[in-house]
Short mmCIF file of C-alpha atoms (C1' of nucleotides) in Angstrom, two decimals:
data_model
loop_
_atom_site.label_atom_id
_atom_site.label_comp_id
_atom_site.label_asym_id
_atom_site.label_seq_id
_atom_site.Cartn_x
_atom_site.Cartn_y
_atom_site.Cartn_z
CA UNK A 11 78.87 118.23 -48.39
CA UNK A 12 80.22 116.92 -45.10
CA UNK A 13 77.52 115.19 -42.82
CA UNK A 14 78.05 115.01 -39.15
CA UNK A 15 78.93 111.33 -39.32
CA UNK A 16 81.53 111.91 -42.04
CA UNK A 17 83.37 114.16 -39.96
CA UNK A 18 83.42 111.62 -37.18
CA UNK A 19 84.79 109.23 -39.63
CA UNK A 20 87.54 111.48 -40.82
CA UNK A 21 88.64 111.99 -37.47
CA UNK A 22 88.82 108.24 -36.71
CA UNK A 23 90.57 107.80 -39.90
CA UNK A 24 93.12 110.38 -38.99
CA UNK A 25 93.63 108.76 -35.65
CA UNK A 26 94.15 105.45 -37.32
CA UNK A 27 96.67 106.88 -39.69
CA UNK A 28 98.55 108.44 -36.86
CA UNK A 29 98.59 105.21 -34.93
CA UNK A 30 99.90 103.15 -37.86
CA UNK A 31 102.35 105.82 -38.44
CA UNK A 32 104.03 104.74 -35.21
CA UNK A 33 105.01 101.47 -36.97
CA UNK A 34 105.58 102.33 -40.53
CA UNK A 35 105.71 105.35 -42.95
CA UNK A 36 102.41 105.54 -44.69
CA UNK A 37 102.31 106.81 -48.44
CA UNK A 38 99.34 108.59 -49.76
CA UNK A 39 98.48 105.44 -51.55
CA UNK A 40 98.65 103.52 -48.41
CA UNK A 41 96.24 105.97 -46.95
CA UNK A 42 93.67 105.80 -49.71
CA UNK A 43 93.72 102.10 -49.33
CA UNK A 44 93.23 102.15 -45.53
CA UNK A 45 90.36 104.50 -46.04
CA UNK A 46 88.77 102.23 -48.39
CA UNK A 47 88.90 99.00 -46.42
CA UNK A 48 88.11 100.10 -42.89
CA UNK A 49 84.40 100.36 -41.93
CA UNK A 50 83.10 102.80 -39.40
CA UNK A 51 81.13 101.44 -36.53
CA UNK A 52 79.40 102.79 -33.48
CA UNK A 53 79.56 100.51 -30.42
CA UNK A 54 77.46 100.89 -27.42
CA UNK A 55 78.53 100.54 -24.03
CA UNK A 56 78.30 96.83 -22.80
CA UNK A 57 78.01 95.59 -26.20
CA UNK A 58 80.11 92.35 -27.02
CA UNK A 59 82.69 92.99 -29.75
CA UNK A 60 83.45 89.12 -29.59
CA UNK A 61 81.94 86.18 -27.87
CA UNK A 62 82.87 83.01 -26.11
CA UNK A 63 82.26 80.09 -28.38
CA UNK A 64 82.23 81.88 -31.59
CA UNK A 65 85.08 82.38 -34.01
CA UNK A 66 86.25 86.11 -34.17
CA UNK A 67 86.95 87.35 -37.53
CA UNK A 68 87.04 91.15 -36.77
CA UNK A 69 89.75 93.38 -36.12
CA UNK A 70 88.73 96.86 -34.58
CA UNK A 71 90.67 99.93 -34.16
CA UNK A 72 89.10 101.84 -31.24
CA UNK A 73 89.75 105.46 -30.60
CA UNK A 74 88.13 106.12 -27.35
CA UNK A 75 87.43 104.26 -24.11
CA UNK A 76 88.55 100.80 -23.26
CA UNK A 77 87.33 97.10 -23.50
CA UNK A 78 87.33 94.27 -21.14
CA UNK A 79 88.08 90.62 -21.79
CA UNK A 80 86.24 88.17 -19.72
CA UNK A 81 85.11 84.56 -19.45
CA UNK A 82 83.44 82.02 -16.89
CA UNK A 83 85.52 79.67 -15.00
CA UNK A 84 84.54 76.04 -14.23
CA UNK A 85 82.54 77.46 -11.25
CA UNK A 86 80.69 79.92 -13.35
CA UNK A 87 82.46 82.73 -11.78
CA UNK A 88 83.23 85.65 -14.39
CA UNK A 89 86.86 86.24 -14.67
CA UNK A 90 88.19 89.58 -16.26
CA UNK A 91 91.46 88.47 -17.98
CA UNK A 92 92.46 91.71 -19.80
CA UNK A 93 91.82 95.44 -20.50
CA UNK A 94 92.82 97.24 -23.58
CA UNK A 95 92.76 101.07 -23.61
CA UNK A 96 92.34 103.17 -26.73
CA UNK A 97 93.79 104.07 -29.22
CA UNK A 98 94.47 100.49 -29.91
CA UNK A 99 93.41 97.44 -32.12
CA UNK A 100 91.13 94.97 -30.49
CA UNK A 101 90.22 91.47 -31.38
CA UNK A 102 90.14 88.11 -29.68
CA UNK A 103 93.76 87.46 -30.60
CA UNK A 104 93.79 83.81 -30.22
CA UNK A 105 90.63 83.13 -32.08
CA UNK A 106 91.36 85.62 -34.77
CA UNK A 107 94.78 84.21 -35.44
CA UNK A 108 93.92 80.46 -35.18
CA UNK A 109 90.34 80.54 -36.65
CA UNK A 110 89.20 78.46 -33.51
CA UNK A 111 86.18 79.58 -31.46
CA UNK A 112 87.18 82.10 -28.95
CA UNK A 113 87.38 81.31 -25.08
CA UNK A 114 86.70 84.93 -24.10
CA UNK A 115 84.15 87.68 -24.56
CA UNK A 116 85.20 91.19 -25.41
CA UNK A 117 83.03 93.92 -24.22
CA UNK A 118 82.95 97.69 -24.63
CA UNK A 119 83.09 99.50 -21.46
CA UNK A 120 81.94 102.72 -22.97
CA UNK A 121 80.25 104.10 -26.00
CA UNK A 122 82.86 103.77 -28.64
CA UNK A 123 83.66 104.42 -32.05
CA UNK A 124 85.80 102.04 -34.19
CA UNK A 125 87.01 101.10 -37.57
CA UNK A 126 86.53 97.46 -38.48
CA UNK A 127 88.60 95.31 -40.70
CA UNK A 128 87.57 91.76 -41.66
CA UNK A 129 90.14 88.92 -41.37
CA UNK A 130 89.85 88.41 -45.19
CA UNK A 131 90.71 92.05 -45.81
CA UNK A 132 93.57 91.89 -43.46
CA UNK A 133 94.92 88.95 -45.02
CA UNK A 134 94.57 90.45 -48.67
CA UNK A 135 96.39 93.58 -47.18
CA UNK A 136 99.26 91.36 -46.07
CA UNK A 137 99.48 89.72 -49.52
CA UNK A 138 99.19 93.14 -51.40
CA UNK A 139 101.20 95.25 -49.18
CA UNK A 140 104.13 93.66 -47.48
CA UNK A 141 104.70 96.78 -45.47
CA UNK A 142 101.68 95.77 -43.34
CA UNK A 143 103.26 92.55 -42.36
CA UNK A 144 105.63 94.70 -40.50
CA UNK A 145 102.66 96.46 -38.77
CA UNK A 146 101.25 93.11 -37.95
CA UNK A 147 104.49 91.79 -36.60
CA UNK A 148 105.08 94.90 -34.40
CA UNK A 149 101.48 94.85 -33.10
CA UNK A 150 101.79 91.11 -32.37
CA UNK A 151 105.12 91.85 -30.51
CA UNK A 152 103.30 94.47 -28.48
CA UNK A 153 100.56 92.08 -27.62
CA UNK A 154 103.02 89.51 -26.54
CA UNK A 155 104.83 92.07 -24.21
CA UNK A 156 101.51 93.25 -22.84
CA UNK A 157 100.59 89.69 -21.81
CA UNK A 158 103.96 89.09 -20.39
CA UNK A 159 103.68 92.05 -18.13
CA UNK A 160 100.24 90.98 -16.73
CA UNK A 161 101.85 87.44 -16.18
CA UNK A 162 104.67 88.83 -14.24
CA UNK A 163 102.38 90.79 -12.14
CA UNK A 164 100.42 87.87 -11.00
CA UNK A 165 103.27 85.66 -10.38
CA UNK A 166 104.12 85.20 -6.69
CA UNK A 167 103.48 88.66 -5.31
CA UNK A 168 100.87 89.30 -2.51
CA UNK A 169 97.54 90.79 -3.84
CA UNK A 170 98.31 94.21 -2.13
CA UNK A 171 101.51 94.56 -4.23
CA UNK A 172 99.84 93.55 -7.32
CA UNK A 173 97.10 96.09 -6.89
CA UNK A 174 99.68 98.92 -6.23
CA UNK A 175 101.62 97.96 -9.36
CA UNK A 176 98.44 98.11 -11.43
CA UNK A 177 97.71 101.63 -9.97
CA UNK A 178 101.19 102.73 -10.98
CA UNK A 179 100.91 101.48 -14.43
CA UNK A 180 97.35 102.68 -15.22
CA UNK A 181 96.93 105.53 -12.92
CA UNK A 182 94.35 107.34 -15.21
CA UNK A 183 92.07 104.22 -15.57
CA UNK A 184 92.12 102.10 -12.41
CA UNK A 185 90.05 104.43 -10.31
CA UNK A 186 87.23 104.45 -13.00
CA UNK A 187 87.02 100.83 -13.69
CA UNK A 188 84.47 98.93 -11.56
CA UNK A 189 86.36 97.25 -8.69
CA UNK A 190 84.75 93.78 -9.36
CA UNK A 191 86.55 93.70 -12.78
CA UNK A 192 89.91 94.64 -11.48
CA UNK A 193 89.64 92.10 -8.86
CA UNK A 194 89.65 89.06 -11.05
CA UNK A 195 92.22 90.68 -13.31
CA UNK A 196 94.48 90.65 -10.17
CA UNK A 197 93.57 87.03 -9.40
CA UNK A 198 91.48 87.88 -6.21
CA UNK A 199 87.97 88.36 -5.14
CA UNK A 200 86.12 91.79 -5.10
CA UNK A 201 85.86 91.56 -1.25
CA UNK A 202 89.57 91.12 -0.86
CA UNK A 203 90.24 93.89 -3.19
CA UNK A 204 87.68 96.09 -1.38
CA UNK A 205 89.63 95.41 1.92
CA UNK A 206 93.00 96.16 0.07
CA UNK A 207 91.67 99.44 -1.01
CA UNK A 208 90.53 100.47 2.39
CA UNK A 209 93.70 99.50 4.08
CA UNK A 210 95.76 101.92 1.83
CA UNK A 211 93.29 104.83 2.31
CA UNK B 12 135.41 66.22 -46.27
CA UNK B 13 132.56 66.10 -43.62
CA UNK B 14 133.79 66.75 -40.13
CA UNK B 15 131.67 65.47 -37.30
CA UNK B 16 130.81 69.04 -36.34
CA UNK B 17 129.66 69.87 -39.74
CA UNK B 18 127.22 66.90 -39.74
CA UNK B 19 125.79 68.40 -36.66
CA UNK B 20 125.36 71.89 -38.11
CA UNK B 21 123.76 70.30 -41.18
CA UNK B 22 121.28 68.48 -39.10
CA UNK B 23 120.57 71.72 -37.09
CA UNK B 24 120.24 73.73 -40.32
CA UNK B 25 117.81 71.13 -41.76
CA UNK B 26 115.66 71.28 -38.50
CA UNK B 27 115.67 75.13 -38.99
CA UNK B 28 114.40 75.02 -42.45
CA UNK B 29 111.67 72.68 -41.69
CA UNK B 30 110.68 74.81 -38.71
CA UNK B 31 110.63 77.81 -40.80
CA UNK B 32 108.69 76.03 -43.49
CA UNK B 33 105.82 75.90 -41.20
CA UNK B 34 105.47 79.48 -41.66
CA UNK B 35 106.41 80.30 -45.29
CA UNK B 36 107.59 78.46 -48.32
CA UNK B 37 111.55 78.63 -48.63
CA UNK B 38 113.27 79.01 -52.01
CA UNK B 39 116.70 77.65 -52.53
CA UNK B 40 117.92 81.23 -52.32
CA UNK B 41 116.24 81.66 -48.89
CA UNK B 42 117.88 78.46 -47.73
CA UNK B 43 121.44 79.63 -48.97
CA UNK B 44 121.01 82.96 -47.14
CA UNK B 45 119.80 81.30 -43.92
CA UNK B 46 122.70 78.85 -43.79
CA UNK B 47 125.01 81.87 -44.17
CA UNK B 48 123.66 84.16 -41.42
CA UNK B 49 122.92 81.59 -38.67
CA UNK B 50 125.81 80.71 -36.52
CA UNK B 51 126.09 77.35 -34.84
CA UNK B 52 126.67 77.29 -31.08
CA UNK B 53 126.98 74.65 -28.29
CA UNK B 54 125.33 75.57 -25.06
CA UNK B 55 126.06 73.85 -21.84
CA UNK B 56 123.35 72.78 -19.19
CA UNK B 57 122.62 75.57 -16.85
CA UNK B 58 124.37 78.17 -19.15
CA UNK B 59 122.60 81.64 -19.15
CA UNK B 60 121.38 82.52 -22.65
CA UNK B 61 120.28 85.88 -21.57
CA UNK B 62 120.74 87.77 -18.25
CA UNK B 63 118.74 90.08 -16.10
CA UNK B 64 120.13 93.56 -16.39
CA UNK B 65 121.58 93.05 -19.85
CA UNK B 66 120.30 93.88 -23.20
CA UNK B 67 119.58 90.76 -25.14
CA UNK B 68 120.57 90.95 -28.72
CA UNK B 69 120.48 87.37 -29.63
CA UNK B 70 117.92 85.08 -31.14
CA UNK B 71 118.44 81.39 -30.90
CA UNK B 72 117.03 78.53 -32.66
CA UNK B 73 117.25 75.50 -30.48
CA UNK B 74 116.79 72.10 -31.63
CA UNK B 75 116.69 69.93 -28.50
CA UNK B 76 115.98 70.31 -24.74
CA UNK B 77 114.30 73.24 -23.20
CA UNK B 78 114.90 76.52 -21.57
CA UNK B 79 113.65 78.18 -18.29
CA UNK B 80 113.00 81.86 -17.66
CA UNK B 81 113.43 83.09 -14.27
CA UNK B 82 113.98 86.24 -12.15
CA UNK B 83 114.13 87.23 -8.44
CA UNK B 84 111.24 88.90 -6.84
CA UNK B 85 111.28 91.61 -4.26
CA UNK B 86 112.07 89.23 -1.51
CA UNK B 87 114.81 87.51 -3.42
CA UNK B 88 112.88 84.50 -4.20
CA UNK B 89 113.50 82.85 -7.53
CA UNK B 90 110.64 82.93 -9.79
CA UNK B 91 110.25 80.67 -12.93
CA UNK B 92 108.09 82.57 -15.36
CA UNK B 93 108.27 80.37 -18.47
CA UNK B 94 109.54 77.45 -20.32
CA UNK B 95 110.14 77.11 -23.98
CA UNK B 96 110.63 73.49 -25.56
CA UNK B 97 112.66 72.71 -28.57
CA UNK B 98 112.19 73.09 -31.60
CA UNK B 99 111.62 76.78 -31.05
CA UNK B 100 113.25 80.19 -31.14
CA UNK B 101 114.40 81.68 -27.84
CA UNK B 102 115.27 85.05 -26.78
CA UNK B 103 114.26 87.39 -23.90
CA UNK B 104 111.44 88.72 -26.03
CA UNK B 105 110.79 92.01 -24.37
CA UNK B 106 114.42 93.00 -24.17
CA UNK B 107 115.34 91.99 -27.72
CA UNK B 108 112.26 93.82 -29.01
CA UNK B 109 112.59 96.96 -27.05
CA UNK B 110 116.43 97.24 -26.74
CA UNK B 111 115.96 97.69 -22.99
CA UNK B 112 117.61 95.56 -20.36
CA UNK B 113 116.07 92.18 -19.71
CA UNK B 114 114.25 91.58 -16.48
CA UNK B 115 114.75 87.78 -16.78
CA UNK B 116 117.41 85.26 -17.07
CA UNK B 117 117.06 82.48 -19.66
CA UNK B 118 118.81 79.29 -18.60
CA UNK B 119 119.44 76.19 -20.74
CA UNK B 120 118.12 73.22 -18.97
CA UNK B 121 120.05 70.57 -20.87
CA UNK B 122 123.24 70.58 -23.07
CA UNK B 123 121.90 72.10 -26.26
CA UNK B 124 122.67 72.95 -29.77
CA UNK B 125 121.64 76.11 -31.20
CA UNK B 126 121.75 78.46 -34.22
CA UNK B 127 122.23 82.04 -33.42
CA UNK B 128 121.13 85.15 -35.33
CA UNK B 129 122.07 88.73 -33.99
CA UNK B 130 119.51 91.37 -33.86
CA UNK B 131 121.22 93.34 -36.60
CA UNK B 132 121.31 90.46 -38.96
CA UNK B 133 117.67 89.85 -38.16
CA UNK B 134 116.79 93.46 -39.02
CA UNK B 135 118.74 93.26 -42.23
CA UNK B 136 116.84 90.03 -43.07
CA UNK B 137 113.59 91.97 -42.45
CA UNK B 138 114.73 94.64 -44.88
CA UNK B 139 116.02 92.34 -47.66
CA UNK B 140 113.54 89.64 -47.45
CA UNK B 141 110.10 90.86 -46.80
CA UNK B 142 108.94 87.30 -46.54
CA UNK B 143 110.69 87.09 -43.27
CA UNK B 144 108.44 89.81 -41.90
CA UNK B 145 105.72 87.25 -41.94
CA UNK B 146 107.81 84.62 -40.09
CA UNK B 147 108.47 87.24 -37.48
CA UNK B 148 104.85 88.22 -37.34
CA UNK B 149 103.75 84.63 -37.01
CA UNK B 150 106.24 83.84 -34.32
CA UNK B 151 105.24 86.94 -32.35
CA UNK B 152 101.68 85.85 -32.48
CA UNK B 153 102.40 82.38 -31.27
CA UNK B 154 104.43 83.98 -28.36
CA UNK B 155 101.45 86.22 -27.59
CA UNK B 156 99.23 83.04 -27.68
CA UNK B 157 101.61 81.25 -25.39
CA UNK B 158 101.74 84.00 -22.82
CA UNK B 159 98.05 84.27 -22.90
CA UNK B 160 97.67 80.57 -22.19
CA UNK B 161 99.90 80.79 -19.08
CA UNK B 162 97.89 83.82 -17.86
CA UNK B 163 94.60 81.97 -18.26
CA UNK B 164 95.86 79.10 -16.15
CA UNK B 165 97.02 81.31 -13.41
CA UNK B 166 93.80 83.41 -13.12
CA UNK B 167 91.42 82.16 -10.44
CA UNK B 168 91.91 78.54 -10.35
CA UNK B 169 92.94 76.56 -7.23
CA UNK B 170 96.53 75.41 -7.42
CA UNK B 171 95.78 71.60 -7.84
CA UNK B 172 93.66 72.59 -11.12
CA UNK B 173 96.50 74.56 -12.40
CA UNK B 174 98.88 71.67 -11.86
CA UNK B 175 96.71 69.15 -13.55
CA UNK B 176 96.06 71.45 -16.58
CA UNK B 177 99.83 71.76 -16.91
CA UNK B 178 100.38 68.10 -16.91
CA UNK B 179 97.78 67.75 -19.54
CA UNK B 180 99.55 70.30 -21.74
CA UNK B 181 103.01 69.13 -21.48
CA UNK B 182 102.83 65.49 -20.57
CA UNK B 183 106.19 64.64 -21.78
CA UNK B 184 108.00 67.31 -19.96
CA UNK B 185 106.42 68.12 -16.63
CA UNK B 186 107.62 65.04 -14.87
CA UNK B 187 111.17 65.64 -15.86
CA UNK B 188 111.37 69.46 -14.86
CA UNK B 189 112.57 69.89 -11.19
CA UNK B 190 109.48 70.55 -9.09
CA UNK B 191 110.86 73.72 -7.62
CA UNK B 192 110.80 75.22 -11.12
CA UNK B 193 107.40 74.28 -11.86
CA UNK B 194 106.04 75.47 -8.53
CA UNK B 195 106.77 79.15 -9.15
CA UNK B 196 105.56 78.84 -12.73
CA UNK B 197 102.27 77.81 -11.22
CA UNK B 198 102.47 80.75 -8.64
CA UNK B 199 102.67 78.49 -5.66
CA UNK B 200 105.63 77.26 -3.29
CA UNK B 201 107.44 74.01 -3.85
CA UNK B 202 106.05 72.66 -0.66
CA UNK B 203 102.43 73.17 -1.74
CA UNK B 204 103.36 71.64 -5.22
CA UNK B 205 104.78 68.66 -3.45
CA UNK B 206 101.59 68.06 -1.36
CA UNK B 207 99.48 68.54 -4.47
CA UNK B 208 101.56 65.74 -6.37
CA UNK B 209 101.34 63.38 -3.41
CA UNK B 210 97.48 63.98 -3.00
CA UNK B 211 97.00 62.83 -6.57
CA UNK B 212 99.25 59.68 -6.48
"C1'" DA C 28 61.95 111.50 -7.07
"C1'" DA C 29 61.25 106.67 -6.38
"C1'" DA C 30 62.14 102.16 -7.77
"C1'" DA C 31 65.17 99.08 -9.70
"C1'" DA C 32 69.36 97.40 -10.76
"C1'" DC C 33 73.98 97.32 -9.80
"C1'" DC C 34 78.36 97.91 -7.19
"C1'" DT C 35 81.05 98.01 -2.94
"C1'" DT C 36 81.76 97.32 1.84
"C1'" DT C 37 81.46 94.79 6.25
"C1'" DG C 38 81.55 90.81 9.42
"C1'" DA C 39 82.16 86.15 10.65
"C1'" DT C 40 84.12 81.92 9.41
"C1'" DA C 41 86.29 78.45 6.55
"C1'" DA C 42 89.72 77.11 3.31
"C1'" DA C 43 93.82 77.42 0.81
"C1'" DT C 44 98.44 78.41 0.78
"C1'" DA C 45 102.87 80.14 2.77
"C1'" DT C 46 106.54 79.76 6.23
"C1'" DC C 47 109.98 77.73 8.87
"C1'" DA C 48 112.61 73.87 9.99
"C1'" DA C 49 114.26 69.50 9.52
"C1'" DA C 50 114.47 64.81 7.54
"C1'" DA C 51 114.70 61.89 3.54
"C1'" DA C 52 115.48 60.96 -1.18
"C1'" DA C 53 117.78 61.85 -5.32
"C1'" DT C 54 121.55 63.34 -7.97
"C1'" DC C 55 126.50 64.78 -8.78
"C1'" DA C 56 131.43 65.00 -8.62
"C1'" DG C 57 135.71 62.92 -7.54
"C1'" DC D 11 131.26 53.88 -4.86
"C1'" DT D 12 130.71 57.50 -1.49
"C1'" DG D 13 130.61 61.84 0.49
"C1'" DA D 14 128.78 66.26 -0.85
"C1'" DT D 15 125.29 68.71 -2.80
"C1'" DT D 16 120.79 69.50 -4.47
"C1'" DT D 17 116.02 68.36 -4.60
"C1'" DT D 18 111.93 66.82 -2.51
"C1'" DT D 19 108.96 65.77 1.35
"C1'" DT D 20 107.04 66.15 5.83
"C1'" DG D 21 105.11 68.39 9.97
"C1'" DA D 22 103.58 72.19 12.77
"C1'" DT D 23 101.96 76.76 12.55
"C1'" DA D 24 100.92 81.25 10.68
"C1'" DT D 25 99.13 84.05 7.18
"C1'" DT D 26 96.52 85.09 3.24
"C1'" DT D 27 92.70 84.70 0.76
"C1'" DA D 28 87.90 82.86 -0.29
"C1'" DT D 29 83.16 82.31 0.97
"C1'" DC D 30 78.74 83.43 2.46
"C1'" DA D 31 75.47 86.55 3.96
"C1'" DA D 32 73.82 90.98 4.49
"C1'" DA D 33 73.94 95.92 4.64
"C1'" DG D 34 75.25 100.24 2.49
"C1'" DG D 35 76.12 102.96 -1.56
"C1'" DT D 36 75.72 104.38 -6.47
"C1'" DT D 37 73.88 104.68 -10.73
"C1'" DT D 38 70.31 104.09 -14.02
"C1'" DT D 39 65.66 103.91 -15.33
"C1'" DT D 40 60.99 105.02 -15.38
#
DNA sequence: AAAAACCTTTGATAAATATCAAAAAATCAG
DNA sequence: CTGATTTTTTGATATTTATCAAAGGTTTTT
């Protein structure tokens, strides 16, 4: 008998297979194994997936919505440093990889569904299925490219230009993300972003 | 008979082995193979290792000195976006990985020695020696972490704070790198950086 | 539907940083 | 060593952006 939840899980798993399929070809055995080690999770809007000060040992595959990375600077001002949009893997990269406490919080911006893998299970996966080293490498590479793009946007362009480039890059999302979060991602205050938006209207 | 050059090459290779040894344990066979596929190169100060507009198909291991990444913004102003310090691998990451033309130039800041690997040889390496997928993954991960750190430094801190953090992080190098290059890395003009330096003296 | 909480805009002013031009200092090449 | 080139500093001013405070909007909760 298929319960309602199990249908959701199957959908999620299919989505994960298809995502991984972008990186390597999956055999039936691979798929069996994936289905076994990932755990289905529901995540509520605003829930913290990872927290500043804690070591992050989880890797999540999220299928819908998006997450926000943020921290507080020396003055206690909240800074949004990143967004990741589904379908994607999410973790506090630096903490997950180094085993050191995270400097950032990761927050679900919508009610989301996810498949979770622990760091231990991932490492076992790497040992037993070398194919997944490649997946890990390709994903790490895409994370590196993602960061570099954000970096390039911040360097030496006036705030208005940065905002327009962001709009071009994520046309679907930028108008739905609260402005205050986008502002610090662009390295400006929300008041300045509000004025920039107005001036282009 | 050992020529002068061959001694240099042997030193470079040893340095490469030791660098790779941080990521995986190398067997004698691995070492033989590495010695065969990497090519020794001399690079002159100011030489461009990779160029804006061209696809970058080279991966270099450099053993001494450092390189600078730069490009020109919409106003024609030169922007330094990154530094990598030896010992390290160097490539225009995004172009090397995607096969698209690079948006940046990579410039040797000193006379340097390097060991070069082509993209084709690297891909063969990945196919034949899955162990190196792990090396690739770990290096990609460290690149991602490196970018993220630069990003964090730029976000929402006054320029003086950014400069001091940079000094703390690279105490050996910052005072030897021309100020004009550091300025744009920090997202400010050289005049502003000059004044910041003066105010801390 | 009203209250509460949250998010965005507006205005006045202050602070940080950029720009432009030129002088001083350091480095390089012959 | 010395003139040429490059890099850094300085000064005056303009521009951009931040800050603070308050008012409008929106959304969520009860």
